[in-house]
Amino acid sequence: MISPARNPRPSWLSNAVFYEIYPQSFADSNGDGIGDIPGITAKLDYIKDLGCNAIWLNPCFESPFKDAGYDVSDYKKVAARYGTNEDLVALFEAAHQRGMHVLLDLVPGHTSEEHDWFRHSSEAERNAYSDRYIWTDSWIAGGDGLPFVGGESPRDGTYILNFFKCQPALNYGFAHPTRSWQQPALGPEAKATCDAMVDVMRFWLSLGADGFRVDMADSLVKKDDDGKPYTIRTWQYMFAQIRPEFPKAAFVSEWGRPNESMAAGFDMDFYLDWRWDGIPNGYNMLLRNTNDPLSREGDASYFNADSGTKISDFLSEYEPRLREAEAYGGSFNFITCNHDTARVAPRLSPREIALAYCTLFSLPGVPFLYYGDEIGMRYRQLHTKEGGYVRTGSRTPMQWGDGSSDGLTGGEYLPIDTAADAPTVAAQQADEGSLWHIVRDMLHVKGDNAALQTDASFREIERKRVFAFARSTDAQQVIVAVNPSRDCKALQLPKGNYREIFKIGEIELDGTSLQLGLQSFAILEAE
Ligand code: NOJ
């Protein structure tokens, strides 16, 4: 039995709304065709005005970029193409001046094969890094079922991979070692890796970072059992060191199972776009219940006006996970998209996207808005770049449309969407009815109403084609209702007096009877 890790969650998360920035593609300050950190700093006012008060920055560290920076070759150095460590510190300071927070991306499960630790680990002679990665004991040995590489090093052994071939797995040990080369989780070698990772966290937190999004946080201990007990204890070991030093730092895991990630000590977990073997999870059912990111045909997503899908299947999967996160005082977070996930445009229309995002922003937890989603940037079919493969189409340059990052339009990183109907920030800011305005208005309403924020309670009211739920704090109660269909729907509200505080489409409120026009959304405050 694992004793749950309990931390008072940093209070700034209770009204946090994140903006995820893929640094390559966001804003280019020096015209070299690749986004950079000074470019991001120059856009902080834009992000804040949109209603986001926090940033998750994808990896920005030195790397050969075979996996877009998730192959780190120096954890403590900003990649030259993004700027310098001083630029990153300046970003932290500029964010803090605006009351904003910045999470970096920590990749603890693997490094690049070009990291110095790995170079030393590959040497024939034993040294301080020999056990930093997982090595078998012979050049010809297999990986005991784990992916491995041989024939590349002076060392007489093969090494285990965590993801791509360029990403050797750091050694956090095995849950139940069965071969002589497998070391135990939380043994001295595994703890040395943990201590090295704590040192990386301390480095950036001391310089002003506000925490980390943690890559593949569940991947550390190999052959860990169902429930990941040894990986959980490994995180508890690391958090026991870093939390007391930086009590306001926030940690969000790429894990997807809050009962495990919260026990490990994370503040938040993501409800991710995971559709293993074609079977959608709850999050997919909302937005991405399809095999084809570009076509509406066969798309059973709830927010597709034509799908006829009811919200009940989503709720059956979502609610138990929400309650698990709540039991630990943590949160289970929705993303509009991320750098690994297909953007929902053009498959969903701007109205469908508006309904979807406003619903996600109204649900419990801390929402993450992926750059460009506020204007409905489109998924595009592109050749792979830096290990992106199918993900590349969601990583294209931000469409500012005002010449503010002309370098990006040079198409050196990825081609910008130059189609005549490509959405841009400038055009949507000038159009009162645009998605950009809806997202901004919604996020400001969220910021102004405690019952729409992270921890307000959640209770479902209607789980059919119409989805309605109540969210409450001691001081406020709101009801949120969405009708994604092309028909008008009627909804009977619980007893009370209501007033409308936000809407999309046609809404009619008469006492406790709410008429929801086609493709409409309403937030009502109980008086
Ligand atoms: C998850 C990251 O989000 C993804 O982009 C990356 O390729 C893998 N982890 C490996 O680090």
Coordinates of C-alpha atoms and ligand atoms in Angstrom, one line a residue:
M1 CA 0.0 0.0 0.0
I2 CA 1.4 3.4 -1.0
S3 CA 0.9 6.2 1.4
P4 CA -0.5 9.1 -0.6
A5 CA 1.8 12.1 -1.0
R6 CA 0.0 15.2 0.3
N7 CA 1.1 18.7 -0.5
P8 CA -0.9 21.8 -0.1
R9 CA -1.4 22.7 -3.8
P10 CA 0.2 26.1 -4.7
S11 CA -2.6 28.6 -4.3
W12 CA -1.9 30.4 -7.7
L13 CA -3.4 27.3 -9.4
S14 CA -6.8 28.0 -8.1
N15 CA -7.5 30.5 -10.9
A16 CA -4.8 29.5 -13.3
V17 CA -5.4 29.3 -17.1
F18 CA -2.4 28.1 -19.1
Y19 CA -1.3 29.0 -22.6
E20 CA 1.0 26.3 -24.1
I21 CA 3.8 27.6 -26.3
Y22 CA 5.7 25.5 -28.7
P23 CA 8.7 27.9 -28.9
Q24 CA 9.8 27.0 -32.4
S25 CA 6.6 28.4 -33.8
F26 CA 5.3 31.2 -31.6
A27 CA 7.1 34.5 -32.1
D28 CA 10.4 35.2 -33.8
S29 CA 12.2 38.3 -32.5
N30 CA 15.3 38.1 -34.7
G31 CA 13.9 37.1 -38.1
D32 CA 15.8 33.8 -38.3
G33 CA 12.6 31.9 -39.1
I34 CA 12.4 30.1 -35.7
G35 CA 10.5 31.4 -32.7
D36 CA 12.5 32.4 -29.6
I37 CA 12.3 33.4 -26.0
P38 CA 12.5 37.2 -26.5
G39 CA 9.7 36.7 -29.0
I40 CA 7.6 35.1 -26.3
T41 CA 8.4 37.8 -23.8
A42 CA 7.2 40.4 -26.3
K43 CA 3.8 38.6 -26.5
L44 CA 3.1 38.3 -22.7
D45 CA 0.7 41.2 -22.9
Y46 CA -1.2 39.5 -25.7
I47 CA -1.4 36.3 -23.6
K48 CA -2.5 38.1 -20.5
D49 CA -5.1 40.1 -22.4
L50 CA -6.5 36.9 -23.8
G51 CA -7.2 35.8 -20.2
C52 CA -4.3 33.3 -19.7
N53 CA -2.3 33.9 -16.5
A54 CA 0.3 31.1 -16.9
I55 CA 2.5 29.5 -19.6
W56 CA 3.7 26.0 -20.3
L57 CA 6.7 26.3 -22.5
N58 CA 7.7 23.1 -24.4
P59 CA 11.4 22.2 -24.1
C60 CA 13.7 25.0 -24.9
F61 CA 17.0 23.4 -23.9
E62 CA 20.1 22.5 -25.9
S63 CA 19.2 19.5 -28.1
P64 CA 19.9 18.0 -31.5
F65 CA 16.2 18.3 -32.1
K66 CA 15.5 14.8 -33.2
D67 CA 12.3 14.9 -31.1
A68 CA 11.7 18.7 -31.2
G69 CA 13.7 19.2 -28.0
Y70 CA 12.4 16.3 -26.0
D71 CA 15.9 14.9 -26.6
V72 CA 17.7 17.2 -24.2
S73 CA 21.5 17.3 -24.5
D74 CA 22.0 19.9 -21.7
Y75 CA 19.2 20.4 -19.1
K76 CA 20.7 23.6 -17.8
K77 CA 21.3 25.5 -21.1
V78 CA 18.7 27.2 -23.3
A79 CA 19.1 26.1 -26.9
A80 CA 21.0 28.8 -28.9
R81 CA 18.2 29.1 -31.4
Y82 CA 15.8 30.2 -28.7
G83 CA 18.2 32.6 -27.0
T84 CA 20.2 32.4 -23.7
N85 CA 19.6 31.5 -20.1
E86 CA 19.4 35.3 -19.4
D87 CA 16.6 35.6 -21.9
L88 CA 14.7 32.9 -20.1
V89 CA 15.2 34.6 -16.7
A90 CA 14.0 37.8 -18.3
L91 CA 10.9 36.0 -19.5
F92 CA 10.3 34.7 -15.9
E93 CA 10.7 38.3 -14.6
A94 CA 8.5 39.9 -17.2
A95 CA 5.8 37.2 -16.5
H96 CA 6.0 37.7 -12.7
Q97 CA 5.7 41.5 -13.2
R98 CA 2.4 40.8 -14.9
G99 CA 1.2 38.3 -12.2
M100 CA 1.8 35.4 -14.6
H101 CA 3.6 32.1 -14.0
V102 CA 5.8 30.0 -16.3
L103 CA 6.2 26.2 -16.3
L104 CA 9.1 24.7 -18.1
D105 CA 9.0 21.2 -19.6
L106 CA 11.0 18.6 -17.6
V107 CA 12.0 15.4 -19.5
P108 CA 13.1 13.1 -16.7
G109 CA 12.8 9.7 -18.4
H110 CA 15.5 10.1 -21.0
T111 CA 18.1 12.4 -22.5
S112 CA 19.4 12.8 -26.0
E113 CA 22.1 10.3 -27.0
E114 CA 24.3 13.4 -27.3
H115 CA 24.0 14.3 -23.6
D116 CA 27.4 14.3 -21.8
W117 CA 26.0 11.9 -19.2
F118 CA 25.3 9.4 -22.0
R119 CA 28.6 9.9 -23.7
H120 CA 30.3 9.1 -20.4
S121 CA 28.0 6.2 -19.7
S122 CA 28.9 4.7 -23.1
E123 CA 32.6 4.5 -22.2
A124 CA 34.3 1.1 -21.7
E125 CA 35.8 2.2 -18.4
R126 CA 33.5 2.5 -15.4
N127 CA 32.9 6.1 -14.3
A128 CA 30.4 8.2 -12.4
Y129 CA 27.9 7.9 -15.2
S130 CA 28.1 4.2 -15.9
D131 CA 24.8 3.5 -14.1
R132 CA 23.0 6.7 -15.1
Y133 CA 21.3 4.8 -18.0
I134 CA 20.1 1.2 -18.3
W135 CA 22.7 -1.0 -19.8
T136 CA 22.7 -4.8 -20.3
D137 CA 25.8 -6.7 -19.6
S138 CA 26.8 -7.8 -23.1
W139 CA 27.0 -6.3 -26.6
I140 CA 24.7 -9.1 -27.8
A141 CA 22.1 -9.0 -25.0
G142 CA 18.5 -8.2 -25.7
G143 CA 16.5 -5.8 -23.6
D144 CA 14.3 -8.3 -21.6
G145 CA 11.3 -7.1 -23.7
L146 CA 12.3 -3.4 -23.6
P147 CA 13.4 -1.6 -26.7
F148 CA 17.2 -1.5 -26.9
V149 CA 20.2 -0.5 -29.1
G150 CA 23.4 -2.3 -29.6
G151 CA 26.6 -1.9 -31.5
E152 CA 27.0 1.9 -30.9
S153 CA 29.3 2.2 -28.0
P154 CA 32.8 1.2 -26.7
R155 CA 31.0 -0.2 -23.7
D156 CA 30.3 -4.0 -23.9
G157 CA 26.5 -3.7 -23.5
T158 CA 23.3 -2.7 -25.1
Y159 CA 21.2 0.2 -23.8
I160 CA 17.4 0.6 -23.2
L161 CA 15.4 3.3 -24.9
N162 CA 12.5 5.3 -23.5
F163 CA 11.0 6.6 -26.7
F164 CA 12.8 7.2 -30.0
K165 CA 16.2 5.7 -30.8
C166 CA 17.8 9.0 -29.9
Q167 CA 16.4 8.9 -26.3
P168 CA 18.2 6.4 -24.0
A169 CA 16.3 5.7 -20.8
L170 CA 17.7 7.1 -17.6
N171 CA 18.1 4.6 -14.9
Y172 CA 15.4 4.7 -12.2
G173 CA 15.7 0.9 -11.8
F174 CA 13.3 -1.9 -12.2
A175 CA 10.3 -2.7 -10.0
H176 CA 11.4 -6.4 -9.7
P177 CA 14.9 -6.9 -11.1
T178 CA 15.2 -10.4 -12.8
R179 CA 18.5 -10.0 -14.6
S180 CA 21.9 -9.2 -13.1
W181 CA 22.1 -5.9 -15.1
Q182 CA 18.8 -4.7 -13.7
Q183 CA 19.1 -2.5 -10.7
P184 CA 16.3 -2.0 -8.1
A185 CA 14.1 1.1 -8.1
L186 CA 15.1 3.4 -5.3
G187 CA 18.4 1.6 -5.0
P188 CA 21.6 3.7 -4.8
E189 CA 22.0 3.9 -8.6
A190 CA 18.3 4.9 -9.2
K191 CA 18.5 7.4 -6.4
A192 CA 21.6 9.0 -8.0
T193 CA 19.5 9.6 -11.1
C194 CA 16.7 11.1 -9.0
D195 CA 19.2 13.4 -7.3
A196 CA 20.5 14.5 -10.7
M197 CA 17.0 15.3 -11.8
V198 CA 16.2 17.2 -8.5
D199 CA 19.4 19.2 -9.2
V200 CA 18.0 20.2 -12.6
M201 CA 14.7 21.2 -11.1
R202 CA 16.5 23.2 -8.4
F203 CA 18.6 25.0 -11.1
W204 CA 15.6 26.4 -12.9
L205 CA 13.3 27.0 -9.9
S206 CA 16.2 29.0 -8.3
L207 CA 16.3 31.1 -11.5
G208 CA 12.6 31.9 -11.2
A209 CA 10.7 29.1 -13.0
D210 CA 7.3 28.4 -11.4
G211 CA 7.4 24.6 -11.9
F212 CA 7.3 22.0 -14.5
R213 CA 5.1 20.1 -16.9
V214 CA 6.7 16.6 -16.6
D215 CA 7.1 14.5 -19.7
M216 CA 6.2 10.8 -19.5
A217 CA 6.1 11.1 -15.8
D218 CA 4.8 7.5 -15.4
S219 CA 7.7 6.0 -17.4
L220 CA 10.5 6.1 -14.9
V221 CA 10.7 2.7 -13.2
K222 CA 10.9 -0.2 -15.7
K223 CA 8.4 -3.1 -15.6
D224 CA 6.5 -1.4 -12.8
D225 CA 3.3 -3.2 -11.9
D226 CA -0.2 -2.0 -12.5
G227 CA -0.7 1.1 -10.5
K228 CA 2.9 2.1 -10.9
P229 CA 3.9 1.7 -7.2
Y230 CA 7.6 2.1 -7.7
T231 CA 7.3 5.0 -10.0
I232 CA 5.0 6.6 -7.4
R233 CA 7.6 6.1 -4.7
T234 CA 10.3 7.4 -6.9
W235 CA 8.4 10.7 -7.4
Q236 CA 7.7 10.9 -3.7
Y237 CA 11.5 10.6 -3.1
M238 CA 12.1 13.5 -5.5
F239 CA 9.3 15.7 -4.2
A240 CA 10.4 15.2 -0.6
Q241 CA 13.6 17.0 -1.6
I242 CA 12.3 19.7 -3.9
R243 CA 8.9 20.6 -2.4
P244 CA 10.2 22.0 0.9
E245 CA 12.6 24.2 -1.0
F246 CA 10.1 25.6 -3.5
P247 CA 6.6 25.3 -1.9
K248 CA 5.0 27.5 -4.5
A249 CA 6.3 25.4 -7.5
A250 CA 3.6 23.6 -9.5
F251 CA 4.0 20.2 -11.1
V252 CA 1.7 18.8 -13.8
S253 CA 2.2 15.3 -15.1
E254 CA 1.9 13.7 -18.4
W255 CA 0.4 10.6 -16.8
G256 CA -3.4 10.5 -17.5
R257 CA -4.3 8.5 -14.3
P258 CA -4.9 10.9 -11.5
N259 CA -5.2 8.2 -8.8
E260 CA -1.5 7.4 -9.5
S261 CA -0.1 10.8 -10.4
M262 CA -1.6 12.5 -7.4
A263 CA -0.4 9.7 -5.1
A264 CA 3.1 10.4 -6.6
G265 CA 2.7 14.0 -5.4
F266 CA 1.8 15.9 -8.6
D267 CA -0.6 18.9 -8.3
M268 CA -2.3 18.2 -11.6
D269 CA -2.6 15.7 -14.3
F270 CA -3.8 15.9 -17.9
Y271 CA -6.8 14.3 -19.6
L272 CA -4.9 13.5 -22.8
D273 CA -5.7 12.6 -26.3
W274 CA -5.2 8.9 -25.9
R275 CA -7.0 6.6 -28.3
W276 CA -5.2 3.3 -28.0
D277 CA -6.2 0.7 -30.6
G278 CA -8.8 2.9 -31.9
I279 CA -10.7 3.0 -28.6
P280 CA -11.4 6.6 -27.5
N281 CA -11.1 7.7 -24.0
G282 CA -13.5 10.3 -22.5
Y283 CA -11.5 13.3 -23.8
N284 CA -11.5 11.9 -27.3
M285 CA -15.2 11.4 -27.2
L286 CA -15.7 15.1 -26.8
L287 CA -13.4 16.4 -29.6
R288 CA -11.5 13.7 -31.5
N289 CA -13.7 10.6 -31.9
T290 CA -12.3 10.0 -35.4
N291 CA -9.4 8.4 -37.2
D292 CA -9.1 11.3 -39.6
P293 CA -8.1 14.8 -38.4
L294 CA -9.2 16.4 -41.6
S295 CA -12.6 14.9 -42.3
R296 CA -16.0 15.1 -40.6
E297 CA -17.1 11.9 -42.1
G298 CA -17.4 9.2 -39.4
D299 CA -16.5 11.7 -36.7
A300 CA -18.5 10.8 -33.6
S301 CA -17.2 13.6 -31.4
Y302 CA -19.8 15.1 -29.1
F303 CA -19.1 18.6 -30.3
N304 CA -19.6 17.7 -34.0
A305 CA -23.1 19.1 -34.6
D306 CA -24.0 16.1 -36.8
S307 CA -22.7 13.3 -34.6
G308 CA -25.8 12.8 -32.4
T309 CA -23.4 11.6 -29.7
K310 CA -24.7 12.0 -26.1
I311 CA -22.4 13.2 -23.3
S312 CA -23.1 10.2 -21.1
D313 CA -20.2 8.1 -22.3
F314 CA -17.8 10.9 -21.7
L315 CA -19.2 11.5 -18.2
S316 CA -18.9 7.8 -17.3
E317 CA -15.2 7.9 -17.9
Y318 CA -14.5 11.5 -16.7
E319 CA -16.3 11.6 -13.4
P320 CA -14.5 8.8 -11.6
R321 CA -11.1 10.3 -12.6
L322 CA -12.2 13.8 -11.5
R323 CA -13.2 12.4 -8.1
E324 CA -9.9 10.6 -7.8
A325 CA -8.1 13.9 -8.4
E326 CA -10.4 15.7 -6.0
A327 CA -9.7 13.1 -3.3
Y328 CA -6.1 14.2 -3.3
G329 CA -6.9 17.9 -3.6
G330 CA -5.4 17.9 -7.1
S331 CA -6.9 18.6 -10.5
F332 CA -7.5 16.8 -13.7
N333 CA -7.0 19.2 -16.6
F334 CA -8.4 19.6 -20.1
I335 CA -6.3 20.7 -23.0
T336 CA -7.7 22.4 -26.2
C337 CA -5.0 20.5 -28.0
N338 CA -1.2 20.1 -27.6
H339 CA 1.9 19.6 -29.6
D340 CA 1.2 15.8 -29.9
T341 CA -2.4 16.1 -30.8
A342 CA -4.3 17.0 -34.0
R343 CA -5.9 20.5 -33.9
V344 CA -9.7 20.3 -34.2
A345 CA -9.9 22.8 -37.1
P346 CA -10.7 22.4 -39.9
R347 CA -12.7 19.2 -39.0
L348 CA -14.9 21.2 -36.5
S349 CA -16.3 24.6 -37.5
P350 CA -15.5 27.8 -35.6
R351 CA -18.9 27.6 -33.8
E352 CA -18.3 23.9 -32.8
I353 CA -14.9 24.9 -31.6
A354 CA -16.3 27.8 -29.6
L355 CA -18.8 25.5 -27.9
A356 CA -16.1 22.9 -27.2
Y357 CA -13.6 25.3 -25.7
C358 CA -16.1 27.2 -23.6
T359 CA -17.3 23.9 -22.2
L360 CA -13.8 22.8 -21.4
F361 CA -13.0 26.2 -19.8
S362 CA -16.1 25.8 -17.6
L363 CA -15.3 22.3 -16.3
P364 CA -13.2 21.7 -13.1
G365 CA -9.5 21.8 -13.2
V366 CA -6.9 24.1 -14.8
P367 CA -7.4 24.5 -18.6
F368 CA -4.5 24.5 -21.1
L369 CA -5.0 26.5 -24.3
Y370 CA -2.6 25.5 -27.1
Y371 CA -1.2 28.5 -29.0
G372 CA -3.2 29.4 -32.0
D373 CA -6.3 27.5 -30.8
E374 CA -7.8 30.9 -29.9
I375 CA -8.2 31.6 -33.6
G376 CA -8.9 28.0 -34.7
M377 CA -5.6 27.4 -36.4
R378 CA -5.9 24.4 -38.6
Y379 CA -4.3 21.0 -38.6
R380 CA -2.3 20.7 -41.8
Q381 CA -1.0 17.7 -43.7
L382 CA 2.8 18.2 -43.7
H383 CA 5.9 16.1 -44.0
T384 CA 7.6 15.3 -40.7
K385 CA 9.9 17.8 -39.1
E386 CA 12.2 17.1 -36.1
G387 CA 10.5 13.8 -35.2
G388 CA 7.0 15.3 -35.4
Y389 CA 5.5 12.8 -37.9
V390 CA 1.7 13.1 -37.8
R391 CA 2.1 15.7 -35.0
T392 CA 3.9 18.1 -37.4
G393 CA 0.6 19.5 -38.7
S394 CA -0.3 20.9 -35.3
R395 CA 3.1 22.6 -34.8
T396 CA 3.0 25.3 -37.5
P397 CA 3.9 29.0 -37.0
M398 CA 1.5 31.2 -35.1
Q399 CA -0.7 33.2 -37.5
W400 CA -0.3 36.7 -36.1
G401 CA -1.3 38.4 -39.4
D402 CA 0.3 41.7 -38.4
G403 CA 3.8 41.3 -39.6
S404 CA 5.0 41.0 -35.9
S405 CA 7.0 37.8 -36.5
D406 CA 7.9 38.0 -40.1
G407 CA 10.8 35.6 -39.7
L408 CA 8.3 32.8 -39.1
T409 CA 6.6 33.5 -42.3
G410 CA 9.8 32.7 -44.1
G411 CA 8.8 29.1 -43.5
E412 CA 12.2 28.0 -42.4
Y413 CA 10.9 26.0 -39.4
L414 CA 7.5 25.0 -40.9
P415 CA 5.5 26.7 -43.6
I416 CA 2.9 29.2 -42.2
D417 CA -0.7 28.7 -43.4
T418 CA -1.0 31.3 -46.1
A419 CA -4.3 30.3 -47.5
A420 CA -6.7 33.2 -48.2
D421 CA -9.1 31.9 -45.5
A422 CA -6.3 31.1 -42.9
P423 CA -7.3 32.6 -39.5
T424 CA -5.1 35.3 -38.1
V425 CA -5.0 37.1 -34.8
A426 CA -5.2 40.5 -36.4
A427 CA -8.2 39.7 -38.5
Q428 CA -10.1 38.1 -35.6
Q429 CA -9.3 40.9 -33.2
A430 CA -11.0 43.2 -35.7
D431 CA -14.1 41.0 -36.0
E432 CA -16.3 41.2 -32.9
G433 CA -18.0 37.8 -33.6
S434 CA -14.8 35.8 -34.1
L435 CA -13.6 32.8 -32.1
W436 CA -10.8 35.0 -30.7
H437 CA -13.4 37.3 -29.1
I438 CA -15.5 34.4 -27.8
V439 CA -12.4 32.7 -26.2
R440 CA -11.3 36.0 -24.7
D441 CA -14.7 36.9 -23.3
M442 CA -15.1 33.4 -21.9
L443 CA -11.7 33.5 -20.2
H444 CA -12.5 36.9 -18.6
V445 CA -15.9 35.6 -17.4
K446 CA -14.0 32.6 -15.9
G447 CA -11.5 35.0 -14.2
D448 CA -14.3 37.0 -12.7
N449 CA -16.4 34.1 -11.3
A450 CA -15.0 31.8 -8.6
A451 CA -17.6 29.1 -9.4
L452 CA -16.0 28.7 -12.9
Q453 CA -12.5 28.2 -11.5
T454 CA -10.3 25.2 -10.6
D455 CA -11.8 23.8 -7.5
A456 CA -15.5 24.7 -7.6
S457 CA -17.6 21.6 -7.2
F458 CA -19.1 19.8 -10.2
R459 CA -22.5 18.2 -10.4
E460 CA -24.1 17.0 -13.6
I461 CA -27.7 18.1 -14.4
E462 CA -28.3 16.7 -17.9
R463 CA -26.3 14.0 -19.7
K464 CA -28.1 13.6 -23.0
R465 CA -27.3 15.5 -26.3
V466 CA -27.6 18.6 -24.1
F467 CA -24.9 18.6 -21.4
A468 CA -25.6 20.7 -18.3
F469 CA -23.8 20.9 -15.0
A470 CA -23.7 23.0 -11.9
R471 CA -20.5 24.4 -10.4
S472 CA -20.4 25.9 -6.9
T473 CA -18.3 27.4 -4.2
D474 CA -19.6 28.6 -0.8
A475 CA -20.3 32.0 -2.3
Q476 CA -21.5 31.3 -5.8
Q477 CA -23.3 28.8 -8.0
V478 CA -23.5 28.7 -11.8
I479 CA -25.2 26.4 -14.3
V480 CA -23.5 25.7 -17.6
A481 CA -25.5 24.3 -20.5
V482 CA -24.4 23.4 -24.0
N483 CA -26.5 22.3 -26.9
P484 CA -24.1 21.1 -29.7
S485 CA -26.9 19.9 -32.0
R486 CA -28.7 21.7 -34.9
D487 CA -32.0 21.5 -33.1
C488 CA -33.4 23.7 -30.3
K489 CA -33.6 22.0 -27.0
A490 CA -35.4 22.7 -23.7
L491 CA -33.9 22.3 -20.3
Q492 CA -35.6 22.4 -16.9
L493 CA -33.3 24.0 -14.4
P494 CA -33.2 23.1 -10.6
K495 CA -35.4 25.5 -8.5
G496 CA -33.9 29.0 -8.2
N497 CA -33.6 32.4 -9.8
Y498 CA -31.0 32.7 -12.6
R499 CA -29.4 35.4 -14.6
E500 CA -27.3 34.9 -17.7
I501 CA -23.6 35.8 -17.5
F502 CA -22.4 34.4 -20.8
K503 CA -23.8 32.9 -23.9
I504 CA -23.1 31.8 -27.5
G505 CA -26.1 31.6 -29.9
E506 CA -29.8 32.1 -28.9
I507 CA -30.8 31.5 -25.3
E508 CA -34.2 32.1 -23.7
L509 CA -34.6 32.0 -20.0
D510 CA -38.0 32.0 -18.4
G511 CA -37.9 31.2 -14.7
T512 CA -36.4 27.7 -14.5
S513 CA -37.1 26.9 -18.1
L514 CA -34.2 27.4 -20.5
Q515 CA -34.5 27.2 -24.3
L516 CA -31.2 26.5 -25.9
G517 CA -31.1 27.5 -29.6
L518 CA -29.2 25.4 -32.0
Q519 CA -25.4 25.2 -31.3
S520 CA -25.7 27.3 -28.2
F521 CA -24.0 27.6 -24.8
A522 CA -25.1 29.4 -21.7
I523 CA -23.7 30.2 -18.3
L524 CA -26.3 31.2 -15.7
E525 CA -25.6 32.5 -12.2
A526 CA -28.0 31.4 -9.5
E527 CA -29.1 34.5 -7.5
Ligands
NOJ1 C1 5.7 13.2 -24.8 C2 5.9 14.5 -25.5 O1 4.8 15.3 -25.3 C3 6.3 14.2 -26.9 O2 6.2 15.3 -27.7 C4 7.6 13.5 -26.9 O3 7.9 13.1 -28.3 C5 7.6 12.3 -26.0 N1 7.0 12.5 -24.8 C6 9.0 11.8 -25.8 O4 9.7 12.7 -24.9

